[in-house]
Short mmCIF file of C-alpha atoms in Angstrom, two decimals:
data_model
loop_
_atom_site.label_atom_id
_atom_site.label_comp_id
_atom_site.label_asym_id
_atom_site.label_seq_id
_atom_site.Cartn_x
_atom_site.Cartn_y
_atom_site.Cartn_z
CA MET R 1 11.16 -58.80 -16.59
CA ASN R 2 11.41 -55.12 -15.40
CA LYS R 3 9.73 -53.29 -17.78
CA VAL R 4 9.75 -49.64 -18.02
CA LEU R 5 8.26 -46.88 -20.18
CA MET R 6 10.92 -45.01 -22.99
CA LYS R 7 11.08 -42.67 -25.68
CA GLY R 8 12.83 -43.70 -28.44
CA ASN R 9 15.22 -40.89 -27.83
CA GLU R 10 15.57 -41.89 -24.69
CA ALA R 11 15.97 -45.39 -25.02
CA ILE R 12 19.10 -44.10 -27.59
CA ALA R 13 20.89 -43.06 -25.14
CA GLU R 14 20.05 -44.89 -22.25
CA ALA R 15 20.84 -48.15 -24.38
CA ALA R 16 24.23 -46.35 -25.33
CA ILE R 17 25.41 -45.13 -22.10
CA ARG R 18 24.75 -49.34 -21.05
CA ALA R 19 27.16 -50.44 -24.75
CA GLY R 20 29.38 -47.99 -23.27
CA CYS R 21 29.62 -44.63 -24.81
CA LEU R 22 30.15 -41.76 -22.08
CA HIS R 23 30.95 -39.22 -25.55
CA PHE R 24 28.20 -37.58 -26.62
CA PHE R 25 28.35 -34.50 -29.01
CA GLY R 26 25.93 -32.79 -30.16
CA TYR R 27 23.28 -29.83 -30.91
CA PRO R 28 19.46 -29.88 -30.69
CA ILE R 29 16.62 -30.31 -33.77
CA THR R 30 12.81 -31.59 -33.88
CA PRO R 31 12.40 -34.49 -33.15
CA GLN R 32 15.20 -35.83 -31.76
CA THR R 33 16.00 -33.84 -29.04
CA GLU R 34 15.73 -36.05 -26.05
CA VAL R 35 18.57 -38.25 -26.69
CA ALA R 36 20.92 -35.01 -25.95
CA ALA R 37 18.78 -33.62 -22.87
CA TYR R 38 19.03 -37.28 -21.19
CA PHE R 39 22.84 -37.74 -21.98
CA SER R 40 23.43 -34.05 -20.74
CA LYS R 41 21.31 -35.00 -17.49
CA LYS R 42 23.75 -39.00 -17.02
CA LEU R 43 26.98 -38.64 -18.80
CA PRO R 44 28.43 -35.58 -16.27
CA LYS R 45 27.49 -37.42 -13.22
CA LEU R 46 29.57 -41.03 -14.80
CA GLY R 47 32.61 -39.25 -15.50
CA GLY R 48 31.91 -38.99 -19.03
CA THR R 49 31.50 -35.75 -21.63
CA PHE R 50 28.51 -34.51 -22.73
CA LEU R 51 28.66 -31.43 -25.21
CA GLN R 52 26.66 -29.09 -26.95
CA ALA R 53 28.80 -27.99 -29.88
CA GLU R 54 27.74 -24.80 -31.56
CA SER R 55 26.64 -26.40 -34.62
CA GLU R 56 26.38 -29.73 -36.31
CA VAL R 57 29.65 -29.19 -37.70
CA ALA R 58 32.08 -29.05 -34.69
CA ALA R 59 29.99 -32.09 -32.91
CA ILE R 60 30.84 -34.27 -35.53
CA ASN R 61 34.49 -33.14 -35.48
CA MET R 62 34.04 -33.47 -31.76
CA VAL R 63 33.07 -37.35 -32.11
CA LEU R 64 36.22 -38.08 -35.07
CA GLY R 65 38.26 -36.24 -32.09
CA ALA R 66 36.85 -38.62 -29.53
CA ALA R 67 36.95 -41.82 -32.28
CA SER R 68 40.68 -40.94 -32.91
CA ALA R 69 41.19 -41.42 -29.30
CA GLY R 70 39.19 -44.88 -29.03
CA VAL R 71 36.61 -44.38 -27.17
CA ARG R 72 33.22 -44.89 -28.05
CA ALA R 73 31.52 -41.30 -29.31
CA MET R 74 28.54 -40.90 -30.88
CA THR R 75 26.22 -37.82 -32.08
CA SER R 76 22.49 -37.54 -32.94
CA SER R 77 20.95 -35.43 -35.58
CA SER R 78 17.81 -35.06 -37.11
CA SER R 79 17.72 -35.10 -41.23
CA PRO R 80 18.72 -31.20 -42.05
CA GLY R 81 21.72 -31.39 -39.08
CA VAL R 82 22.88 -34.47 -40.98
CA SER R 83 23.48 -32.71 -43.74
CA LEU R 84 25.94 -31.00 -42.29
CA LYS R 85 27.29 -33.49 -40.58
CA THR R 86 27.96 -35.48 -44.00
CA GLU R 87 31.80 -33.31 -44.29
CA GLY R 88 33.09 -34.56 -40.55
CA ILE R 89 31.62 -38.11 -41.74
CA SER R 90 33.42 -38.30 -44.90
CA TYR R 91 36.49 -37.84 -42.70
CA ILE R 92 35.59 -40.18 -39.97
CA ILE R 93 34.92 -42.54 -43.17
CA GLY R 94 37.76 -41.51 -44.74
CA SER R 95 40.27 -42.30 -41.38
CA ASP R 96 38.45 -45.55 -40.49
CA LEU R 97 37.54 -44.92 -37.46
CA PRO R 98 34.12 -46.33 -35.27
CA CYS R 99 31.91 -44.32 -34.32
CA LEU R 100 27.85 -44.12 -34.05
CA ILE R 101 25.83 -41.47 -35.27
CA ILE R 102 22.27 -41.51 -35.10
CA ASN R 103 19.56 -40.15 -38.01
CA VAL R 104 15.55 -39.53 -36.62
CA GLN R 105 14.56 -38.40 -39.92
CA ARG R 106 11.62 -35.39 -40.72
CA GLY R 107 10.49 -34.50 -43.73
CA GLY R 108 13.20 -33.04 -46.19
CA PRO R 109 14.67 -31.55 -48.58
CA GLY R 110 15.96 -28.26 -47.14
CA LEU R 111 14.39 -27.43 -43.65
CA GLY R 112 11.53 -29.62 -44.65
CA GLY R 113 9.02 -29.85 -41.76
CA ILE R 114 9.71 -31.75 -38.58
CA GLN R 115 7.53 -35.10 -38.87
CA PRO R 116 8.02 -38.42 -39.47
CA SER R 117 9.88 -39.05 -42.32
CA GLN R 118 12.59 -41.51 -43.78
CA SER R 119 13.32 -39.48 -47.26
CA ASP R 120 17.32 -39.89 -46.19
CA TYR R 121 17.95 -42.85 -47.62
CA TRP R 122 19.45 -42.31 -50.06
CA GLN R 123 22.02 -39.85 -47.82
CA ALA R 124 22.63 -42.79 -45.21
CA THR R 125 22.84 -46.34 -47.96
CA LYS R 126 24.95 -44.47 -50.77
CA ALA R 127 26.17 -40.98 -50.31
CA PRO R 128 26.31 -40.99 -46.49
CA GLY R 129 29.54 -38.24 -47.67
CA HIS R 130 32.03 -36.91 -50.00
CA GLY R 131 34.16 -39.42 -52.20
CA ASP R 132 33.66 -43.66 -52.14
CA GLY R 133 32.48 -44.55 -48.54
CA HIS R 134 29.52 -46.14 -46.77
CA LEU R 135 28.34 -46.47 -43.02
CA LEU R 136 26.28 -49.37 -41.61
CA VAL R 137 23.20 -48.34 -41.37
CA TYR R 138 20.35 -50.16 -38.98
CA ALA R 139 16.82 -49.44 -38.96
CA PRO R 140 15.07 -50.89 -36.34
CA ASP R 141 11.60 -50.71 -36.28
CA ARG R 142 10.99 -50.51 -32.31
CA VAL R 143 12.09 -49.23 -29.04
CA GLN R 144 13.39 -52.36 -27.52
CA GLU R 145 15.33 -52.96 -30.66
CA ILE R 146 16.64 -49.10 -31.01
CA ILE R 147 18.66 -51.02 -28.04
CA GLU R 148 19.76 -54.29 -29.28
CA TYR R 149 21.07 -52.50 -32.36
CA ILE R 150 22.60 -49.77 -30.09
CA PHE R 151 24.91 -52.45 -29.03
CA THR R 152 25.14 -54.29 -32.48
CA ALA R 153 26.16 -50.97 -34.42
CA PHE R 154 28.97 -50.07 -32.03
CA ASP R 155 30.05 -53.56 -31.85
CA LYS R 156 30.42 -53.82 -36.05
CA ALA R 157 31.83 -49.96 -36.27
CA GLU R 158 34.49 -51.32 -34.16
CA GLN R 159 35.19 -54.66 -35.88
CA TYR R 160 34.85 -52.52 -38.87
CA ARG R 161 36.24 -49.96 -38.26
CA MET R 162 33.73 -47.75 -40.26
CA PRO R 163 31.29 -45.60 -38.57
CA ALA R 164 27.16 -47.09 -38.40
CA MET R 165 24.10 -45.40 -37.94
CA LEU R 166 20.36 -45.98 -36.67
CA LEU R 167 18.54 -44.90 -39.66
CA LEU R 168 14.91 -44.04 -37.59
CA ASP R 169 12.41 -41.78 -38.19
CA GLY R 170 9.87 -39.04 -35.96
CA THR R 171 7.52 -41.53 -35.30
CA LEU R 172 10.83 -44.26 -33.65
CA GLY R 173 12.25 -41.26 -31.49
CA GLN R 174 9.09 -39.93 -29.71
CA MET R 175 6.91 -42.81 -29.19
CA MET R 176 6.65 -44.54 -26.43
CA GLU R 177 6.37 -48.24 -25.63
CA PRO R 178 7.30 -50.82 -22.41
CA VAL R 179 10.91 -51.40 -22.78
CA SER R 180 13.63 -53.95 -21.04
CA PHE R 181 17.22 -53.78 -20.08
CA ASP R 182 17.29 -57.06 -18.35
CA ASP R 183 18.97 -59.23 -21.41
CA ILE R 184 21.55 -56.56 -23.04
CA PRO R 185 24.27 -57.81 -24.12
CA VAL R 186 27.80 -57.17 -22.71
CA PRO R 187 29.29 -54.89 -24.72
CA VAL R 188 32.11 -56.65 -26.75
CA LYS R 189 36.15 -54.76 -26.27
CA HIS R 190 37.77 -55.03 -29.35
CA GLU R 191 41.14 -53.91 -29.75
CA LYS R 192 42.13 -49.98 -30.82
CA PRO R 193 46.02 -50.43 -31.50
CA TRP R 194 45.41 -47.53 -33.81
CA ALA R 195 43.85 -45.60 -31.50
CA THR R 196 46.06 -41.80 -30.78
CA ASN R 197 45.39 -42.34 -26.68
CA GLY R 198 48.96 -41.34 -25.55
CA HIS R 199 51.46 -44.04 -24.92
CA LYS R 200 54.58 -42.19 -22.87
CA ASN R 201 56.68 -43.56 -25.76
CA ALA R 202 56.21 -47.21 -25.25
CA ARG R 203 55.80 -48.16 -28.91
CA GLU R 204 55.57 -46.37 -32.49
CA HIS R 205 52.90 -43.15 -32.54
CA ASN R 206 50.28 -43.22 -34.66
CA ILE R 207 48.43 -41.72 -36.66
CA ILE R 208 45.17 -40.52 -38.08
CA ASN R 209 44.61 -39.12 -41.14
CA SER R 210 42.12 -39.31 -44.45
CA LEU R 211 44.40 -37.13 -46.46
CA TYR R 212 46.77 -38.91 -48.88
CA LEU R 213 48.85 -36.72 -51.36
CA LYS R 214 49.82 -39.97 -53.70
CA PRO R 215 47.45 -41.26 -55.53
CA GLU R 216 48.55 -44.57 -55.86
CA GLU R 217 48.22 -44.66 -51.70
CA LEU R 218 45.07 -43.83 -51.92
CA GLU R 219 43.38 -45.80 -54.26
CA ILE R 220 44.94 -48.63 -52.14
CA LYS R 221 43.16 -47.17 -49.05
CA ASN R 222 39.63 -46.96 -51.09
CA PHE R 223 40.04 -51.26 -52.17
CA GLU R 224 40.92 -51.87 -49.17
CA ARG R 225 38.08 -50.40 -47.50
CA PHE R 226 36.54 -51.76 -50.15
CA GLU R 227 37.23 -55.38 -49.44
CA ARG R 228 36.13 -54.65 -46.13
CA TYR R 229 32.71 -53.08 -47.14
CA ALA R 230 32.75 -57.03 -49.18
CA LYS R 231 32.21 -58.44 -45.94
CA VAL R 232 30.07 -56.24 -44.38
CA CYS R 233 27.63 -57.63 -47.47
CA GLU R 234 28.63 -61.12 -46.91
CA ASN R 235 28.18 -61.21 -42.91
CA GLU R 236 25.95 -58.74 -41.98
CA GLN R 237 22.62 -58.80 -43.23
CA ARG R 238 20.38 -58.19 -40.80
CA TYR R 239 16.30 -58.69 -41.97
CA GLU R 240 12.90 -59.85 -40.56
CA GLU R 241 10.19 -61.49 -42.45
CA TYR R 242 6.87 -61.83 -41.62
CA MET R 243 3.99 -63.81 -43.05
CA THR R 244 5.75 -64.43 -45.74
CA ASP R 245 6.40 -68.60 -46.40
CA ASP R 246 2.55 -68.86 -48.52
CA ALA R 247 2.57 -64.63 -49.04
CA GLU R 248 1.39 -63.90 -52.98
CA ILE R 249 2.56 -60.30 -52.27
CA ILE R 250 5.01 -59.23 -50.48
CA ILE R 251 5.36 -55.80 -48.70
CA VAL R 252 9.40 -54.23 -48.28
CA ALA R 253 9.09 -51.52 -45.78
CA ILE R 254 11.44 -50.40 -42.53
CA GLY R 255 10.96 -48.14 -39.49
CA ILE R 256 7.11 -47.14 -39.24
CA ALA R 257 6.17 -47.89 -42.79
CA ALA R 258 6.93 -51.69 -41.48
CA ARG R 259 4.68 -51.20 -38.54
CA VAL R 260 1.96 -49.72 -40.46
CA SER R 261 1.52 -52.57 -43.40
CA LYS R 262 1.36 -55.47 -40.58
CA SER R 263 -1.36 -53.62 -39.47
CA ALA R 264 -2.71 -53.73 -43.04
CA ILE R 265 -1.05 -57.72 -43.72
CA ASP R 266 -3.38 -58.86 -40.04
CA ASP R 267 -6.30 -57.14 -41.72
CA ALA R 268 -5.60 -58.22 -45.43
CA ARG R 269 -4.92 -61.74 -44.13
CA ALA R 270 -8.55 -61.55 -41.86
CA ALA R 271 -9.84 -60.66 -45.77
CA GLY R 272 -8.13 -63.68 -47.24
CA ILE R 273 -5.58 -62.19 -48.76
CA LYS R 274 -1.88 -63.72 -48.97
CA VAL R 275 0.71 -61.15 -47.82
CA GLY R 276 3.72 -60.88 -45.75
CA LEU R 277 6.41 -58.30 -44.79
CA LEU R 278 10.34 -58.23 -45.33
CA ARG R 279 11.49 -55.84 -43.80
CA PRO R 280 15.32 -54.73 -44.18
CA ILE R 281 16.68 -53.98 -40.37
CA THR R 282 20.32 -53.48 -42.24
CA VAL R 283 19.74 -51.33 -45.25
CA PHE R 284 23.64 -50.73 -46.16
CA PRO R 285 24.02 -53.90 -46.28
CA PHE R 286 21.05 -53.96 -48.21
CA PRO R 287 19.19 -57.47 -47.24
CA THR R 288 20.09 -59.19 -50.92
CA LYS R 289 19.97 -62.42 -49.24
CA ALA R 290 16.19 -62.52 -48.40
CA PHE R 291 15.77 -61.70 -51.64
CA ASP R 292 17.26 -64.93 -53.23
CA ARG R 293 13.71 -67.50 -52.16
CA ILE R 294 11.61 -64.79 -52.65
CA LYS R 295 12.87 -63.64 -56.73
CA ASN R 296 12.76 -67.25 -57.94
CA ASP R 297 9.76 -68.26 -56.35
CA PRO R 298 6.41 -68.79 -58.61
CA LYS R 299 4.21 -68.28 -55.69
CA VAL R 300 5.55 -64.56 -55.29
CA LYS R 301 3.47 -62.83 -57.40
CA ASN R 302 3.63 -58.95 -56.62
CA ILE R 303 6.55 -56.95 -54.01
CA LEU R 304 4.73 -53.77 -52.26
CA THR R 305 7.15 -51.00 -51.23
CA VAL R 306 5.85 -48.50 -48.40
CA GLU R 307 8.03 -45.68 -48.05
CA LEU R 308 8.04 -42.28 -46.64
CA ASN R 309 9.67 -41.19 -49.32
CA MET R 310 9.55 -40.66 -52.81
CA GLY R 311 10.62 -44.81 -53.69
CA GLN R 312 13.93 -44.31 -52.24
CA MET R 313 14.30 -47.40 -50.94
CA THR R 314 12.17 -49.43 -53.94
CA ASP R 315 15.54 -48.95 -56.28
CA ASP R 316 17.23 -51.71 -53.79
CA VAL R 317 14.59 -53.73 -53.48
CA LYS R 318 14.60 -54.08 -57.12
CA LEU R 319 18.13 -54.57 -57.84
CA ALA R 320 17.66 -56.96 -55.28
CA LEU R 321 15.32 -58.97 -56.98
CA GLU R 322 16.62 -58.44 -60.28
CA CYS R 323 13.61 -57.11 -61.64
CA LYS R 324 12.39 -60.87 -61.73
CA LYS R 325 8.73 -59.33 -60.19
CA PRO R 326 6.51 -56.59 -60.18
CA VAL R 327 7.37 -53.89 -57.96
CA GLU R 328 4.68 -51.40 -56.12
CA LEU R 329 5.00 -48.32 -54.41
CA LEU R 330 3.05 -46.65 -51.65
CA ARG R 331 4.54 -43.88 -51.04
CA HIS R 332 3.70 -40.66 -48.88
CA THR R 333 6.90 -38.17 -47.99
CA GLY R 334 6.35 -34.48 -46.22
CA GLY R 335 6.40 -36.18 -42.53
CA ILE R 336 2.25 -38.45 -43.81
CA VAL R 337 2.72 -41.62 -42.73
CA PRO R 338 0.28 -44.02 -44.69
CA THR R 339 -2.64 -45.40 -42.80
CA PRO R 340 -2.80 -49.15 -42.70
CA LYS R 341 -6.08 -48.71 -44.31
CA GLU R 342 -4.74 -47.29 -46.65
CA VAL R 343 -1.86 -49.93 -47.81
CA PHE R 344 -5.29 -52.56 -47.28
CA ALA R 345 -6.53 -50.23 -50.40
CA LYS R 346 -3.69 -51.27 -52.08
CA LEU R 347 -2.81 -54.25 -51.08
CA CYS R 348 -6.71 -55.42 -52.77
CA GLU R 349 -6.47 -53.24 -55.46
CA ILE R 350 -3.08 -55.84 -55.94
CA ASN R 351 -4.66 -58.71 -55.65
CA GLY R 352 -7.59 -57.66 -58.05
CA GLY R 353 -9.61 -57.10 -55.21
CA ILE R 354 -10.87 -59.85 -52.01
CA ARG R 355 -11.72 -63.50 -53.30
CA LYS R 356 -12.07 -65.78 -50.66
CA MET S 1 -10.32 -56.08 -26.37
CA ALA S 2 -8.25 -53.55 -28.50
CA TYR S 3 -8.54 -49.39 -27.49
CA ASN S 4 -7.08 -47.18 -29.22
CA ILE S 5 -7.24 -43.36 -27.55
CA LEU S 6 -6.55 -40.17 -28.19
CA PHE S 7 -5.99 -37.71 -25.50
CA ALA S 8 -6.85 -34.18 -26.13
CA GLY S 9 -6.00 -30.74 -25.58
CA PHE S 10 -4.62 -27.62 -24.76
CA GLY S 11 -0.92 -27.84 -24.23
CA GLY S 12 -0.33 -27.76 -19.86
CA GLN S 13 -3.24 -29.69 -19.16
CA GLY S 14 -2.27 -32.99 -19.18
CA VAL S 15 -2.95 -34.59 -21.25
CA GLN S 16 0.81 -36.21 -21.95
CA PHE S 17 0.69 -36.87 -18.70
CA ALA S 18 -3.08 -39.12 -18.56
CA ALA S 19 -1.88 -40.43 -21.67
CA LYS S 20 1.10 -42.04 -20.17
CA VAL S 21 -1.06 -43.26 -16.71
CA THR S 22 -3.38 -45.13 -18.93
CA THR S 23 -0.10 -46.78 -20.86
CA TYR S 24 1.93 -47.69 -17.67
CA SER S 25 -2.17 -49.15 -16.08
CA GLY S 26 -2.67 -51.37 -19.53
CA MET S 27 0.84 -52.57 -18.82
CA MET S 28 0.95 -53.20 -15.43
CA SER S 29 -2.45 -55.75 -16.65
CA GLY S 30 -0.62 -57.82 -18.55
CA MET S 31 -2.06 -55.78 -22.39
CA GLU S 32 0.51 -54.53 -25.51
CA VAL S 33 1.11 -50.48 -24.98
CA SER S 34 2.35 -47.78 -27.47
CA LEU S 35 2.12 -43.94 -27.02
CA LEU S 36 2.79 -41.95 -29.39
CA PRO S 37 2.65 -38.09 -28.30
CA SER S 38 2.37 -34.70 -30.79
CA TYR S 39 4.94 -33.00 -31.48
CA GLY S 40 6.33 -29.76 -33.14
CA PRO S 41 3.88 -26.34 -32.45
CA GLU S 42 1.15 -28.17 -31.66
CA MET S 43 1.86 -28.49 -28.15
CA ARG S 44 2.14 -24.97 -28.26
CA GLY S 45 -1.71 -24.55 -27.97
CA GLY S 46 -4.33 -25.84 -29.97
CA THR S 47 -4.68 -29.26 -29.56
CA SER S 48 -1.57 -31.83 -28.81
CA ASN S 49 -2.18 -34.53 -28.56
CA CYS S 50 -0.90 -38.44 -27.48
CA ALA S 51 -1.96 -41.44 -28.71
CA VAL S 52 -2.43 -44.77 -26.77
CA ARG S 53 -3.08 -48.07 -27.80
CA ILE S 54 -3.82 -51.11 -25.72
CA ASP S 55 -4.44 -54.10 -26.68
CA SER S 56 -3.71 -58.12 -26.35
CA LYS S 57 -2.13 -58.43 -29.50
CA MET S 58 1.36 -57.14 -30.22
CA ILE S 59 0.80 -53.66 -31.31
CA ALA S 60 1.70 -53.62 -35.01
CA SER S 61 1.67 -48.75 -35.53
CA PRO S 62 0.94 -47.26 -31.87
CA ILE S 63 -0.55 -44.39 -34.62
CA VAL S 64 -3.90 -43.73 -34.35
CA ASN S 65 -6.29 -42.54 -36.78
CA GLU S 66 -9.64 -43.70 -35.65
CA PRO S 67 -9.67 -43.49 -31.67
CA ASN S 68 -12.82 -45.55 -29.80
CA LEU S 69 -12.09 -43.53 -27.09
CA LEU S 70 -11.47 -39.78 -26.73
CA MET S 71 -10.89 -37.50 -24.39
CA ALA S 72 -10.78 -33.90 -25.38
CA LEU S 73 -10.04 -31.46 -22.83
CA ASN S 74 -10.34 -27.96 -25.45
CA GLN S 75 -12.66 -27.19 -28.22
CA PRO S 76 -10.06 -27.56 -31.07
CA SER S 77 -9.88 -30.69 -29.94
CA TYR S 78 -13.21 -31.88 -29.84
CA ASP S 79 -14.00 -30.06 -32.88
CA LYS S 80 -11.18 -31.70 -34.67
CA PHE S 81 -11.76 -34.94 -33.75
CA ALA S 82 -14.93 -36.13 -32.42
CA GLU S 83 -15.33 -36.07 -35.97
CA LYS S 84 -12.82 -39.36 -36.22
CA VAL S 85 -14.40 -41.39 -33.87
CA GLU S 86 -15.09 -45.20 -34.98
CA ALA S 87 -18.41 -45.64 -34.86
CA GLY S 88 -19.38 -47.23 -31.19
CA GLY S 89 -16.94 -45.43 -30.24
CA THR S 90 -17.04 -43.04 -26.42
CA VAL S 91 -15.98 -39.51 -25.86
CA ILE S 92 -14.62 -38.43 -22.73
CA PHE S 93 -15.35 -34.05 -22.26
CA ASP S 94 -14.61 -31.20 -20.12
CA ASP S 95 -18.16 -29.68 -20.60
CA SER S 96 -17.03 -26.92 -18.93
CA LEU S 97 -14.46 -25.65 -21.61
CA ILE S 98 -16.52 -26.98 -25.02
CA LYS S 99 -19.13 -26.86 -26.51
CA ARG S 100 -20.80 -30.17 -27.98
CA SER S 101 -20.02 -29.27 -31.75
CA ASP S 102 -21.26 -32.36 -33.26
CA THR S 103 -24.64 -33.73 -34.05
CA ARG S 104 -23.52 -37.37 -33.95
CA THR S 105 -25.65 -40.07 -32.43
CA ASP S 106 -23.34 -43.52 -33.76
CA ILE S 107 -21.15 -42.56 -30.59
CA SER S 108 -21.50 -42.38 -26.94
CA VAL S 109 -20.79 -38.73 -25.66
CA TYR S 110 -20.08 -38.22 -21.79
CA PRO S 111 -19.48 -34.94 -20.49
CA ILE S 112 -18.44 -32.99 -16.71
CA PRO S 113 -17.01 -30.32 -15.99
CA ALA S 114 -13.63 -31.57 -14.81
CA THR S 115 -11.95 -27.78 -14.89
CA LYS S 116 -14.66 -26.41 -13.50
CA LEU S 117 -14.55 -29.57 -10.87
CA ALA S 118 -11.04 -29.18 -9.83
CA ARG S 119 -11.30 -25.09 -9.45
CA GLU S 120 -14.37 -25.99 -6.74
CA HIS S 121 -12.67 -28.53 -5.11
CA GLY S 122 -9.22 -28.29 -4.33
CA PHE S 123 -8.39 -30.10 -7.40
CA VAL S 124 -6.08 -26.99 -9.52
CA GLY S 125 -4.44 -28.27 -12.66
CA LEU S 126 -5.55 -32.07 -11.93
CA ALA S 127 -8.34 -31.77 -14.52
CA ASN S 128 -6.69 -34.85 -16.25
CA MET S 129 -7.51 -37.48 -13.46
CA ILE S 130 -10.56 -36.00 -12.79
CA ALA S 131 -11.46 -36.70 -16.28
CA LEU S 132 -9.28 -39.91 -16.28
CA GLY S 133 -11.45 -41.54 -13.56
CA TYR S 134 -14.55 -40.74 -15.60
CA MET S 135 -13.20 -42.06 -18.05
CA ALA S 136 -12.76 -45.60 -16.42
CA LYS S 137 -16.18 -45.28 -14.58
CA LYS S 138 -17.84 -44.55 -17.77
CA THR S 139 -15.53 -47.53 -20.00
CA GLY S 140 -14.60 -50.01 -17.30
CA PHE S 141 -11.97 -49.58 -19.61
CA LEU S 142 -9.35 -49.97 -16.92
CA SER S 143 -10.08 -50.66 -13.35
CA LEU S 144 -9.50 -48.05 -10.81
CA ASP S 145 -7.17 -50.09 -9.08
CA ILE S 146 -5.02 -50.67 -11.73
CA ILE S 147 -5.17 -46.91 -12.92
CA LYS S 148 -3.52 -46.05 -9.55
CA GLU S 149 -1.15 -48.56 -10.10
CA GLY S 150 0.31 -47.00 -12.84
CA LEU S 151 -0.54 -43.52 -11.54
CA ALA S 152 2.39 -44.36 -9.12
CA LYS S 153 4.33 -45.43 -12.13
CA ALA S 154 4.27 -42.75 -13.43
CA VAL S 155 4.83 -39.95 -11.46
CA PRO S 156 8.65 -39.65 -10.70
CA ALA S 157 10.30 -40.14 -7.66
CA SER S 158 11.43 -36.48 -7.69
CA LYS S 159 7.34 -35.58 -7.68
CA ALA S 160 6.31 -38.27 -5.12
CA ALA S 161 4.62 -35.54 -3.05
CA LEU S 162 1.71 -35.12 -5.17
CA LEU S 163 0.67 -38.63 -5.79
CA GLY S 164 -1.41 -38.70 -2.88
CA LYS S 165 -3.13 -35.54 -5.11
CA ASN S 166 -3.48 -36.92 -7.88
CA ILE S 167 -5.10 -40.10 -7.13
CA GLU S 168 -8.03 -37.80 -5.03
CA ALA S 169 -8.76 -36.11 -7.99
CA LEU S 170 -9.37 -39.72 -9.83
CA GLU S 171 -11.38 -40.98 -7.37
CA PHE S 172 -13.37 -37.78 -7.28
CA GLY S 173 -14.23 -38.03 -11.34
CA PHE S 174 -14.81 -42.09 -10.80
CA ASN S 175 -16.72 -41.43 -8.06
CA TYR S 176 -18.98 -38.50 -10.24
#
């Protein structure tokens, strides 16, 4: 297998190009600027569009335009920049357009900091913009998986006609790991009969719009959209389990928090603590199916969530468990990443010490 | 064996490149690897640092809180990270730029005047490779041959002309 070292941010851009996305609109912000830098070198040679817009607001509206024409289009930013994009994201949701948005999260709120964070979880999963609406949200935890889910995100965004997001953190954007493009899938081609792509009067003209002045029409649109979301929740949940079979304590964590937790789990297992990891890969849809066994399994005594925020995902975990198991939270914010030692200490505390 | 390595120095001393060479070398010796650079204002002076993990097992977290191997190329880096080195760990540091500031006896500490040697022997800008060669000699964490292979991978095609000099600097450090 042919392996190269790549930064998460570079892998995002390379994978997107290979997935057929030749249209990128962005605005620089730490810690994800390498995404745009990579595109800027590659896209002009491929006949694509790389455009550094005058602002994040402009960039997301350019994505709206390109997506309307039926091409694969994307933008990338970090937390404060994504907040600026939320108006456009809502318009894209309201126009039923597929596209990809990257959020390499940094500490917040406000300008916050530039170190890794997961504090846009609520924004990504509950309120990506005004109005009723959702994004497909993927939260990979390694560079190879970022590549894999770039393909999935474009495919599913087009299948369900909704925008998709990769929700990452500064660590994943900046870190380098060996990756291979040997086994990447062939991009799925979706018909786009709705696209406003020029037809020389061969058909009725298409209109892309999110304005419905008649409440009845708007309501029908919203109900129809939520029928699609129901299918998404039914069919698109993704998660990974690590040593959960006999686990008495199950950690639920995503991204870098999941990787730190894996380190702690190896140490805890060596100390005789039965602990495993449930790692959501989709956070919208939240992988509720993974909790069907856990919530009714008498072996499982405790759930521990590990988050780089004040406990945003913990809400979803409690809902998925229907509050049938006690949930504890280990959290850091502002750019601080928990250490494996901290997680290990918390596991010992929950376990009531180390008993072999 | 698992190596949790921290490369630290001023921005411009080539700590990120030394880390990249090491990561490639680890990868080519068949080990699992990860590299996590510091980013932001740290890059512009002070302690630009880069965490590299090399392990026979799959790497969970790429973060290195307590290195077992440290390369320190400036004083702030030594002061900040020497105390974090795991007991039994090893420190390689440039004593033409750094005064040892700790009194630890539970770690192995190897000075090499890498910057001075680079200046005197025609390796200006390659103190990083001299230190890396010395690190390989003192710890055996990777063989010199595999580091040469990693170096060839890490040098971009546009700078291929610089590969030879980098290899010479690496060997110079190894034979110091």
